[in-house]
């Protein structure tokens, strides 16, 4: 546009000169009206340019126009009309040119601002999409945490159930030992009470006191659940109680009639029988006989109540008989209930084991079907396949009702799956970092492979048939070396490839030279440790483009630098 305007001004200048020549003729003078018109046009062009901001956008043209206009004024004052008109018109042209330039640059600025606003809107939209993706990721992570929390709670509940079952078995055994010891203590206490009632404090005070002290000690040991020591102490107490009883009886016999002695003995026997029956009732109750053997337990309870009533009415023989019936019924109830209770506990333990086996299978299915397992399969295949094999074995064990095996193998599978997933996440994170770093390498193409991340350089890297690196690519190789050195924990495999021009054997040898030369350059010029690298030539065996065309052959003449992220580095 500015050029067109300039051409128009050149044409106008031509006509001005022609007009001036016509109007002045040979006299060489210019009409005053024409001169003032030319000066006015020049001044208006300069003013319009200033209004449009030519001082900022076309300062040189504006200054030139102002200088020409000033020259026109001076020529007018000196009476040189032709020069004044000529300078006025040139000032007008420069002013209009400055104005046109200012308009163009203002328009370009507005276009740039509009483009900037559009770009900013696009960036804001992309940031919103990124934030949305982050929110979705956070939701997925929260769901995974909740699933893990549920699994943890299930394991804890299973552990609690096992502990409670073990505690119940331990409590039952302790209850049996406690009942036996209590029975022995009660028996000794009855003997001692009987001895006391027959005058043991008078006739056998030492043995009576010794038995009493030993009973107290036995009860203390029983409270501490030291059953063996308690039994031993009870046995000693029984010996002293019997001595006291014998001595007391002998002394009482001298002072009391035979009938009284017989009555007291009958009372003692009845009391002992009732106590034995009550202890047997307690033992039956410990295995829930009132549920599992309700008839026998109720029969024992009725008999012991009747025995206590007979004791109160001094019907000692009847009390002994009823107590014996109660003890027998309570024992029958215990035998029946103990089997049922043992089966119930065994069933509960089996159900708990089944639940644990199913739970571990569920966790495995959930873990193997989770999105992250696909990445584990790709990036950590060995651990993932081991987890799958153990999962299949665990399912087979569950089907075969070998629940303990299912639990053990399932937990091993979970450990392998967790380790494989963690390893895959580490590999993915590292490869993502390498991908980002490799973006700075001009002309490089990146690709994830089964060995690791490949960074490919092709095209002008080598001339056809040559193993010499193109010097223009030295800076690019230097940037590749920086990426390799940024990740020192991984070895590097350098693969040389060729096009199909020439013999296959020759191409194989050529790619070996290229790969070794490339590795040598990285070592000697870029300070990459040689022990981290291996070089191999693969000839024309693995083309990535069509060798029939030059563009394809250029791509096939390449070096693939593979950072072995999926292999353990041997240091």
Coordinates of C-alpha atoms in Angstrom, one line a residue:
X1 CA 0.0 0.0 0.0
X2 CA 2.8 2.4 0.9
X3 CA 4.5 1.6 -2.4
X4 CA 1.3 2.4 -4.4
X5 CA 0.9 5.6 -2.5
X6 CA 4.5 6.5 -3.3
X7 CA 3.9 5.7 -7.0
X8 CA 0.8 7.9 -7.0
X9 CA 2.9 10.7 -5.4
X10 CA 5.5 10.3 -8.2
X11 CA 2.8 10.7 -10.8
X12 CA 1.4 13.7 -9.0
X13 CA 4.9 15.2 -8.9
X14 CA 5.3 14.8 -12.6
X15 CA 2.1 16.7 -13.2
X16 CA 3.1 19.4 -10.7
X17 CA 6.4 20.0 -12.5
X18 CA 4.5 20.1 -15.8
X19 CA 2.0 22.5 -14.4
X20 CA 4.7 24.7 -12.9
X21 CA 6.5 24.8 -16.2
X22 CA 3.3 25.7 -18.0
X23 CA 2.4 28.4 -15.5
X24 CA 5.8 30.0 -15.2
X25 CA 6.7 29.8 -18.8
X26 CA 9.9 31.5 -19.7
X27 CA 9.6 34.1 -17.0
X28 CA 10.5 31.6 -14.3
X29 CA 7.8 32.9 -11.8
X30 CA 5.2 31.0 -10.0
X31 CA 1.6 32.1 -9.4
X32 CA 1.1 33.1 -5.8
X33 CA -2.1 31.0 -5.4
X34 CA -0.3 28.0 -6.7
X35 CA 2.5 28.5 -4.3
X36 CA 0.3 29.0 -1.2
X37 CA -1.8 25.9 -2.3
X38 CA 1.4 23.8 -2.5
X39 CA 2.6 25.0 0.9
X40 CA -0.8 24.4 2.5
X41 CA -1.0 20.9 1.1
X42 CA 2.5 20.1 2.5
X43 CA 1.6 21.5 5.9
X44 CA -1.7 19.5 6.0
X45 CA 0.1 16.3 5.0
X46 CA 2.7 16.8 7.8
X47 CA 0.0 17.7 10.4
X48 CA -2.0 14.6 9.4
X49 CA 1.1 12.4 9.8
X50 CA 1.8 13.8 13.2
X51 CA -1.9 13.1 14.2
X52 CA -1.5 9.5 13.1
X53 CA 1.6 9.1 15.3
X54 CA 4.3 9.3 12.6
X55 CA 6.8 10.6 15.1
X56 CA 6.8 7.1 16.7
X57 CA 6.2 4.9 13.7
X58 CA 7.9 6.9 10.8
X59 CA 10.1 9.5 12.5
X60 CA 12.6 9.6 9.7
X61 CA 10.1 10.4 6.9
X62 CA 8.3 12.9 9.2
X63 CA 11.6 14.7 9.9
X64 CA 12.5 14.8 6.2
X65 CA 9.1 16.2 5.4
X66 CA 9.4 18.9 8.0
X67 CA 12.9 19.8 6.7
X68 CA 11.7 20.0 3.1
X69 CA 8.7 22.2 4.2
X70 CA 11.1 24.5 6.1
X71 CA 13.2 24.7 2.9
X72 CA 10.1 25.6 0.9
X73 CA 9.3 28.4 3.3
X74 CA 12.8 29.8 3.0
X75 CA 12.6 29.6 -0.8
X76 CA 9.3 31.5 -0.7
X77 CA 10.9 34.3 1.4
X78 CA 13.9 34.6 -1.0
X79 CA 11.5 34.8 -4.0
X80 CA 12.5 31.4 -5.5
X81 CA 8.9 30.3 -6.3
X82 CA 9.7 27.3 -8.4
X83 CA 12.0 25.8 -5.7
X84 CA 9.4 26.6 -3.0
X85 CA 6.7 24.7 -5.0
X86 CA 9.1 21.8 -5.7
X87 CA 10.1 21.5 -2.0
X88 CA 6.5 21.9 -0.8
X89 CA 5.4 19.1 -3.0
X90 CA 8.3 16.9 -1.9
X91 CA 7.4 17.7 1.7
X92 CA 3.8 16.8 1.0
X93 CA 4.9 13.5 -0.5
X94 CA 7.2 12.7 2.5
X95 CA 4.4 13.7 5.0
X96 CA 1.9 11.5 3.2
X97 CA 4.4 8.7 3.1
X98 CA 5.0 9.1 6.9
X99 CA 1.3 9.1 7.5
X100 CA 0.8 5.9 5.4
X101 CA 3.6 4.2 7.2
X102 CA 2.1 5.2 10.6
X103 CA -1.3 3.8 9.5
X104 CA 0.3 0.6 8.4
X105 CA 2.2 0.1 11.6
X106 CA -0.8 1.0 13.8
X107 CA -2.9 -1.5 11.8
X108 CA -0.1 -4.1 12.3
X109 CA 0.0 -3.4 16.0
X110 CA -3.7 -3.9 16.3
X111 CA -3.4 -7.2 14.4
X112 CA -0.6 -8.3 16.7
X113 CA -2.7 -7.3 19.7
X114 CA -5.7 -9.3 18.4
X115 CA -3.5 -12.3 17.8
X116 CA -2.1 -12.0 21.3
X117 CA -5.6 -11.9 22.7
X118 CA -6.6 -14.9 20.7
X119 CA -3.4 -16.8 21.8
X120 CA -4.1 -15.8 25.4
X121 CA -7.7 -17.2 25.1
X122 CA -6.3 -20.5 23.7
X123 CA -3.7 -20.7 26.5
X124 CA -6.5 -20.1 29.2
X125 CA -8.6 -22.8 27.6
X126 CA -5.6 -25.2 27.6
X127 CA -4.9 -24.4 31.3
X128 CA -8.6 -25.1 32.1
X129 CA -8.4 -28.5 30.4
X130 CA -5.2 -29.2 32.3
X131 CA -6.8 -28.3 35.6
X132 CA -9.8 -30.5 34.7
X133 CA -7.5 -33.4 34.0
X134 CA -5.7 -32.8 37.3
X135 CA -9.1 -32.9 39.1
X136 CA -10.0 -36.1 37.4
X137 CA -6.6 -37.6 38.3
X138 CA -7.1 -36.5 42.0
X139 CA -10.6 -38.2 42.0
X140 CA -9.1 -41.4 40.6
X141 CA -6.3 -41.4 43.2
X142 CA -8.9 -40.8 46.0
X143 CA -11.0 -43.7 44.8
X144 CA -7.8 -45.9 44.8
X145 CA -7.0 -44.8 48.3
X146 CA -10.6 -45.7 49.5
X147 CA -10.4 -49.1 47.9
X148 CA -7.0 -49.7 49.6
X149 CA -8.6 -48.5 52.9
X150 CA -11.4 -51.0 52.5
X151 CA -9.0 -53.8 51.9
X152 CA -6.9 -52.8 54.9
X153 CA -10.0 -52.8 57.1
X154 CA -10.9 -56.2 55.9
X155 CA -7.5 -57.6 56.7
X156 CA -7.7 -56.0 60.2
X157 CA -11.1 -57.5 60.8
X158 CA -9.8 -60.9 59.7
X159 CA -6.8 -60.5 62.1
X160 CA -9.2 -59.5 64.9
X161 CA -11.4 -62.5 64.3
X162 CA -8.4 -64.9 64.4
X163 CA -7.2 -63.3 67.6
X164 CA -10.7 -63.6 69.1
X165 CA -10.9 -67.2 68.2
X166 CA -7.5 -67.9 69.7
X167 CA -8.5 -65.9 72.8
X168 CA -11.8 -67.9 73.1
X169 CA -9.9 -71.2 73.0
X170 CA -7.4 -69.9 75.5
X171 CA -10.2 -68.6 77.7
X172 CA -12.0 -72.0 77.5
X173 CA -8.9 -73.8 78.6
X174 CA -8.2 -71.4 81.4
X175 CA -11.9 -71.7 82.5
X176 CA -11.4 -75.5 82.7
X177 CA -8.2 -75.2 84.8
X178 CA -9.9 -72.5 86.9
X179 CA -12.9 -74.7 87.5
X180 CA -10.8 -77.7 88.5
X181 CA -8.7 -75.6 90.8
X182 CA -11.8 -73.9 92.3
X183 CA -13.3 -77.3 92.9
X184 CA -10.2 -78.5 94.7
X185 CA -10.1 -75.3 96.8
X186 CA -13.8 -75.6 97.6
X187 CA -13.3 -79.3 98.6
X188 CA -10.4 -78.3 100.9
X189 CA -12.5 -75.4 102.2
X190 CA -15.4 -77.7 103.0
X191 CA -13.0 -80.0 104.7
X192 CA -11.6 -77.1 106.7
X193 CA -15.0 -75.7 107.5
X194 CA -16.1 -79.1 108.7
X195 CA -12.9 -79.4 110.7
X196 CA -13.6 -75.9 112.2
X197 CA -17.2 -76.8 113.0
X198 CA -15.9 -80.0 114.9
X199 CA -13.4 -77.9 117.0
X200 CA -10.2 -78.0 114.9
X201 CA -9.2 -74.7 116.4
X202 CA -9.2 -76.4 119.8
X203 CA -7.8 -79.8 118.8
X204 CA -5.6 -79.1 115.7
X205 CA -4.9 -75.3 115.6
X206 CA -1.6 -75.6 113.7
X207 CA -2.9 -77.7 110.9
X208 CA -6.1 -75.7 110.7
X209 CA -4.1 -72.4 110.4
X210 CA -1.6 -73.9 107.9
X211 CA -4.5 -75.1 105.7
X212 CA -6.2 -71.7 105.9
X213 CA -3.0 -69.9 104.9
X214 CA -2.4 -72.3 102.0
X215 CA -6.0 -71.9 100.8
X216 CA -5.4 -68.1 100.7
X217 CA -2.1 -68.6 98.9
X218 CA -3.9 -71.0 96.4
X219 CA -6.6 -68.4 95.7
X220 CA -3.9 -65.8 95.0
X221 CA -2.1 -68.1 92.6
X222 CA -5.5 -68.9 90.9
X223 CA -6.2 -65.2 90.5
X224 CA -2.8 -64.9 88.8
X225 CA -3.7 -68.0 86.6
X226 CA -0.7 -70.0 87.9
X227 CA -2.8 -73.2 87.9
X228 CA -0.1 -75.8 88.4
X229 CA 1.3 -74.0 91.5
X230 CA -2.2 -73.4 92.8
X231 CA -3.0 -77.2 92.5
X232 CA 0.2 -78.0 94.4
X233 CA -0.6 -75.6 97.2
X234 CA -4.2 -76.9 97.3
X235 CA -2.8 -80.5 97.7
X236 CA -0.7 -79.3 100.7
X237 CA -3.7 -77.5 102.1
X238 CA -5.9 -80.6 101.8
X239 CA -3.3 -82.6 103.7
X240 CA -3.3 -80.1 106.6
X241 CA -7.1 -79.8 106.4
X242 CA -7.5 -83.5 106.6
X243 CA -5.2 -83.7 109.6
X244 CA -7.1 -80.9 111.3
X245 CA -10.4 -82.6 110.5
X246 CA -9.1 -85.9 111.8
X247 CA -7.8 -84.4 114.9
X248 CA -10.9 -82.2 115.4
X249 CA -13.2 -85.2 114.8
X250 CA -11.3 -87.3 117.3
X251 CA -11.5 -84.5 119.8
X252 CA -15.2 -83.9 119.1
X253 CA -15.9 -87.5 119.4
X254 CA -14.8 -87.4 122.9
X255 CA -17.1 -84.5 123.6
X256 CA -20.1 -85.2 121.3
X257 CA -22.4 -88.1 120.6
X258 CA -22.1 -90.4 117.7
X259 CA -25.3 -89.0 116.2
X260 CA -24.0 -85.5 116.0
X261 CA -20.9 -86.7 114.3
X262 CA -22.9 -88.6 111.7
X263 CA -25.1 -85.6 111.1
X264 CA -22.1 -83.3 110.6
X265 CA -20.5 -85.8 108.2
X266 CA -23.7 -86.0 106.3
X267 CA -24.0 -82.2 106.0
X268 CA -20.4 -82.1 104.9
X269 CA -20.9 -84.8 102.3
X270 CA -24.0 -83.0 101.0
X271 CA -22.2 -79.7 100.8
X272 CA -19.3 -81.2 98.9
X273 CA -21.7 -83.0 96.5
X274 CA -23.6 -79.7 95.8
X275 CA -20.3 -77.9 95.3
X276 CA -19.1 -80.5 92.9
X277 CA -22.4 -80.3 91.0
X278 CA -22.2 -76.5 90.9
X279 CA -18.6 -76.6 89.5
X280 CA -19.8 -79.0 86.8
X281 CA -22.6 -76.7 86.0
X282 CA -20.2 -73.8 85.6
X283 CA -18.0 -75.9 83.3
X284 CA -21.1 -76.7 81.2
X285 CA -22.1 -73.1 81.1
X286 CA -18.6 -72.1 79.8
X287 CA -19.4 -74.1 76.5
X288 CA -22.9 -72.6 76.2
X289 CA -24.6 -75.8 77.3
X290 CA -27.8 -73.8 78.0
X291 CA -28.0 -73.4 74.2
X292 CA -26.4 -76.5 72.8
X293 CA -27.7 -79.0 75.4
X294 CA -30.7 -77.2 76.8
X295 CA -32.6 -80.3 78.2
X296 CA -29.7 -81.8 80.0
X297 CA -28.6 -78.4 81.4
X298 CA -32.1 -77.6 82.6
X299 CA -32.3 -81.0 84.2
X300 CA -29.1 -80.3 86.1
X301 CA -30.2 -76.8 87.1
X302 CA -33.5 -78.2 88.6
X303 CA -31.7 -81.0 90.4
X304 CA -29.1 -78.6 92.0
X305 CA -31.9 -76.3 93.2
X306 CA -33.7 -79.2 94.8
X307 CA -30.4 -80.4 96.4
X308 CA -29.9 -76.9 98.0
X309 CA -33.5 -77.0 99.3
X310 CA -32.9 -80.5 100.8
X311 CA -29.7 -79.2 102.5
X312 CA -31.6 -76.4 104.1
X313 CA -34.1 -78.8 105.5
X314 CA -31.4 -81.2 106.8
X315 CA -32.3 -83.9 104.3
X316 CA -28.6 -84.6 103.7
X317 CA -29.0 -88.0 101.9
X318 CA -31.5 -86.5 99.5
X319 CA -29.3 -83.5 98.9
X320 CA -26.3 -85.8 98.1
X321 CA -28.5 -87.8 95.7
X322 CA -29.9 -84.8 94.0
X323 CA -26.5 -83.2 93.7
X324 CA -25.1 -86.3 92.1
X325 CA -28.0 -86.2 89.6
X326 CA -27.2 -82.5 88.9
X327 CA -23.5 -83.3 88.5
X328 CA -24.2 -86.2 86.1
X329 CA -26.7 -84.1 84.0
X330 CA -24.3 -81.1 84.0
X331 CA -21.5 -83.4 82.8
X332 CA -23.7 -84.8 80.0
X333 CA -24.6 -81.3 79.0
X334 CA -21.0 -80.3 78.9
X335 CA -20.0 -83.3 76.8
X336 CA -22.8 -82.6 74.2
X337 CA -22.3 -78.8 74.2
X338 CA -18.5 -79.1 74.0
X339 CA -18.7 -81.0 70.7
X340 CA -21.2 -78.5 69.3
X341 CA -19.2 -75.5 70.5
X342 CA -16.0 -77.0 69.1
X343 CA -17.7 -77.6 65.7
X344 CA -19.1 -74.0 65.8
X345 CA -15.8 -72.5 66.5
X346 CA -14.2 -74.7 63.8
X347 CA -16.9 -73.6 61.4
X348 CA -16.3 -69.9 62.3
X349 CA -12.6 -70.4 61.8
X350 CA -13.2 -72.0 58.3
X351 CA -15.6 -69.3 57.3
X352 CA -13.1 -66.7 58.4
X353 CA -10.4 -68.5 56.3
X354 CA -12.8 -68.6 53.3
X355 CA -13.5 -64.9 53.7
X356 CA -9.8 -64.1 53.8
X357 CA -9.1 -66.2 50.7
X358 CA -12.0 -64.6 48.8
X359 CA -10.8 -61.1 49.9
X360 CA -7.3 -61.6 48.7
X361 CA -8.6 -62.9 45.3
X362 CA -10.9 -59.9 45.0
X363 CA -8.0 -57.5 45.7
X364 CA -5.9 -59.3 43.1
X365 CA -8.7 -59.1 40.5
X366 CA -9.2 -55.4 41.3
X367 CA -5.4 -54.8 41.1
X368 CA -4.9 -56.6 37.8
X369 CA -7.9 -54.8 36.2
X370 CA -6.8 -51.4 37.5
X371 CA -5.6 -48.9 34.9
X372 CA -2.1 -48.9 36.3
X373 CA -1.7 -52.7 35.8
X374 CA -1.5 -52.2 32.0
X375 CA 1.5 -49.9 32.5
X376 CA 3.0 -52.6 34.8
X377 CA 2.5 -55.2 32.1
X378 CA 4.3 -53.1 29.6
X379 CA 7.1 -51.6 31.7
X380 CA 7.6 -54.4 34.3
X381 CA 6.5 -57.6 32.5
X382 CA 8.5 -60.1 34.6
X383 CA 6.9 -59.1 38.0
X384 CA 3.5 -58.6 36.4
X385 CA 3.5 -62.1 34.8
X386 CA 4.7 -63.6 38.1
X387 CA 1.8 -61.9 39.8
X388 CA -0.7 -63.3 37.2
X389 CA 0.7 -66.8 37.6
X390 CA 0.4 -66.7 41.3
X391 CA -3.1 -65.3 41.0
X392 CA -4.1 -68.2 38.8
X393 CA -2.7 -70.6 41.4
X394 CA -4.5 -68.8 44.2
X395 CA -7.8 -69.1 42.3
X396 CA -7.2 -72.8 41.7
X397 CA -6.5 -73.3 45.4
X398 CA -9.7 -71.4 46.3
X399 CA -11.7 -73.6 43.8
X400 CA -10.1 -76.7 45.4
X401 CA -11.1 -75.4 48.9
X402 CA -7.4 -75.2 49.9
X403 CA -8.1 -71.8 51.5
X404 CA -4.8 -71.6 53.4
X405 CA -2.9 -72.1 50.2
X406 CA -5.1 -69.5 48.4
X407 CA -4.4 -66.9 51.1
X408 CA -0.6 -67.5 51.1
X409 CA -0.2 -67.6 47.3
X410 CA -2.6 -64.7 46.9
X411 CA -0.6 -62.5 49.2
X412 CA 2.6 -63.4 47.4
X413 CA 0.8 -62.4 44.1
X414 CA -0.2 -59.0 45.7
X415 CA 3.4 -58.4 46.7
X416 CA 4.6 -59.1 43.1
X417 CA 1.8 -56.9 41.6
X418 CA 2.6 -54.0 44.0
X419 CA 6.3 -54.2 43.2
X420 CA 5.7 -54.4 39.4
X421 CA 3.3 -51.4 39.5
X422 CA 5.7 -49.3 41.6
X423 CA 8.6 -50.3 39.2
X424 CA 6.4 -49.4 36.2
X425 CA 5.5 -46.0 37.7
X426 CA 9.2 -45.3 38.3
X427 CA 10.1 -46.3 34.7
X428 CA 7.3 -44.2 33.2
X429 CA 8.3 -41.2 35.3
X430 CA 12.0 -41.4 34.1
X431 CA 11.0 -42.0 30.5
X432 CA 8.7 -39.0 30.6
X433 CA 11.6 -36.9 32.0
X434 CA 13.8 -38.1 29.1
X435 CA 11.1 -37.4 26.6
X436 CA 10.8 -33.8 27.8
X437 CA 14.6 -33.4 27.9
X438 CA 14.9 -34.8 24.3
X439 CA 12.5 -32.1 23.0
X440 CA 15.5 -29.7 23.0
X441 CA 17.4 -31.9 20.4
X442 CA 16.8 -30.5 16.9
X443 CA 15.4 -33.1 14.5
X444 CA 15.4 -35.9 17.0
X445 CA 12.5 -38.4 17.2
X446 CA 11.7 -40.2 20.4
X447 CA 9.9 -43.5 20.9
X448 CA 9.3 -45.9 23.8
X449 CA 10.6 -49.4 23.1
X450 CA 10.7 -52.7 25.0
X451 CA 14.3 -51.9 26.0
X452 CA 13.8 -48.2 27.0
X453 CA 13.5 -44.8 25.3
X454 CA 14.9 -44.4 21.8
X455 CA 16.2 -41.0 20.5
X456 CA 16.6 -41.2 16.8
X457 CA 18.9 -39.1 14.6
X458 CA 18.7 -39.6 10.8
X459 CA 18.8 -37.7 7.5
X460 CA 22.0 -35.8 7.0
X461 CA 23.8 -37.5 9.9
X462 CA 25.9 -39.6 7.4
X463 CA 26.5 -39.4 3.7
X464 CA 25.5 -42.5 1.7
X465 CA 28.2 -45.1 2.0
X466 CA 30.2 -43.1 4.6
X467 CA 30.8 -43.6 8.3
X468 CA 32.0 -40.0 8.9
X469 CA 29.6 -37.9 11.0
X470 CA 28.4 -34.7 9.3
X471 CA 30.1 -31.8 11.3
X472 CA 26.9 -29.8 11.1
X473 CA 25.3 -32.4 13.4
X474 CA 28.0 -32.0 16.1
X475 CA 25.9 -29.5 18.2
X476 CA 22.9 -31.8 17.9
X477 CA 25.0 -34.8 19.2
X478 CA 26.3 -32.6 22.0
X479 CA 22.7 -31.9 23.1
X480 CA 22.0 -35.7 23.0
X481 CA 25.1 -36.3 25.2
X482 CA 23.7 -33.8 27.7
X483 CA 20.5 -35.8 27.9
X484 CA 22.4 -39.0 28.4
X485 CA 24.5 -37.5 31.2
X486 CA 21.4 -36.1 32.9
X487 CA 20.3 -39.7 33.5
X488 CA 23.5 -41.5 34.7
X489 CA 21.7 -44.5 36.2
X490 CA 21.0 -46.1 32.9
X491 CA 23.2 -47.8 30.2
X492 CA 22.9 -46.8 26.6
X493 CA 22.6 -48.9 23.4
X494 CA 23.7 -47.2 20.1
X495 CA 22.2 -48.9 17.1
X496 CA 23.5 -48.1 13.5
X497 CA 21.1 -48.6 10.6
X498 CA 21.5 -48.2 6.8
X499 CA 19.5 -48.0 3.7
X500 CA 19.3 -50.9 1.2
X501 CA 21.7 -49.5 -1.3
X502 CA 24.7 -51.9 -1.8
X503 CA 25.3 -55.4 -0.5
X504 CA 23.8 -56.4 2.8
X505 CA 27.2 -57.5 4.3
X506 CA 28.7 -54.2 3.4
X507 CA 25.8 -52.3 4.9
X508 CA 26.2 -54.4 8.1
X509 CA 29.9 -53.5 8.4
X510 CA 29.1 -49.9 7.6
X511 CA 26.5 -49.6 10.4
X512 CA 29.0 -51.1 12.8
X513 CA 31.5 -48.5 11.9
X514 CA 28.9 -45.7 12.2
X515 CA 27.7 -47.0 15.6
X516 CA 31.2 -47.3 17.0
X517 CA 32.2 -43.9 15.5
X518 CA 29.1 -42.3 17.1
X519 CA 29.9 -43.9 20.4
X520 CA 33.5 -42.7 20.1
X521 CA 32.4 -39.1 19.5
X522 CA 30.1 -39.2 22.6
X523 CA 33.0 -40.5 24.7
X524 CA 35.9 -38.4 23.4
X525 CA 34.1 -35.1 22.5
X526 CA 31.1 -35.1 24.9
X527 CA 32.6 -36.9 28.0
X528 CA 30.0 -39.7 28.1
X529 CA 31.5 -42.6 30.1
X530 CA 32.3 -45.4 27.7
X531 CA 31.4 -48.1 30.2
X532 CA 27.8 -47.0 30.0
X533 CA 27.5 -47.6 26.3
X534 CA 27.4 -50.4 23.8
X535 CA 27.4 -50.0 20.0
X536 CA 25.9 -52.4 17.5
X537 CA 25.4 -52.3 13.7
X538 CA 22.2 -53.8 12.3
X539 CA 22.6 -53.0 8.6
X540 CA 19.6 -52.7 6.5
X541 CA 17.5 -55.2 8.4
X542 CA 15.2 -52.8 10.2
X543 CA 14.0 -50.0 7.8
X544 CA 11.6 -47.4 9.0
X545 CA 10.8 -46.0 5.6
X546 CA 10.6 -47.0 1.9
X547 CA 14.1 -47.5 0.5
X548 CA 12.8 -47.0 -3.1
X549 CA 12.7 -43.2 -2.5
X550 CA 15.5 -40.9 -1.4
X551 CA 13.5 -39.5 1.5
X552 CA 13.0 -43.0 2.8
X553 CA 16.7 -43.9 2.4
X554 CA 17.6 -40.7 4.3
X555 CA 15.5 -41.8 7.2
X556 CA 16.8 -45.3 7.2
X557 CA 20.4 -44.0 7.5
X558 CA 20.1 -43.4 11.2
X559 CA 21.4 -43.8 14.7
X560 CA 19.0 -45.0 17.4
X561 CA 20.3 -44.1 20.9
X562 CA 18.3 -46.2 23.4
X563 CA 18.5 -45.2 27.0
X564 CA 17.9 -48.6 28.7
X565 CA 15.4 -47.5 31.4
X566 CA 13.9 -51.0 31.6
X567 CA 17.1 -52.8 32.4
X568 CA 19.1 -52.8 35.6
X569 CA 22.5 -51.2 35.1
X570 CA 25.5 -53.3 36.0
X571 CA 28.0 -50.9 37.6

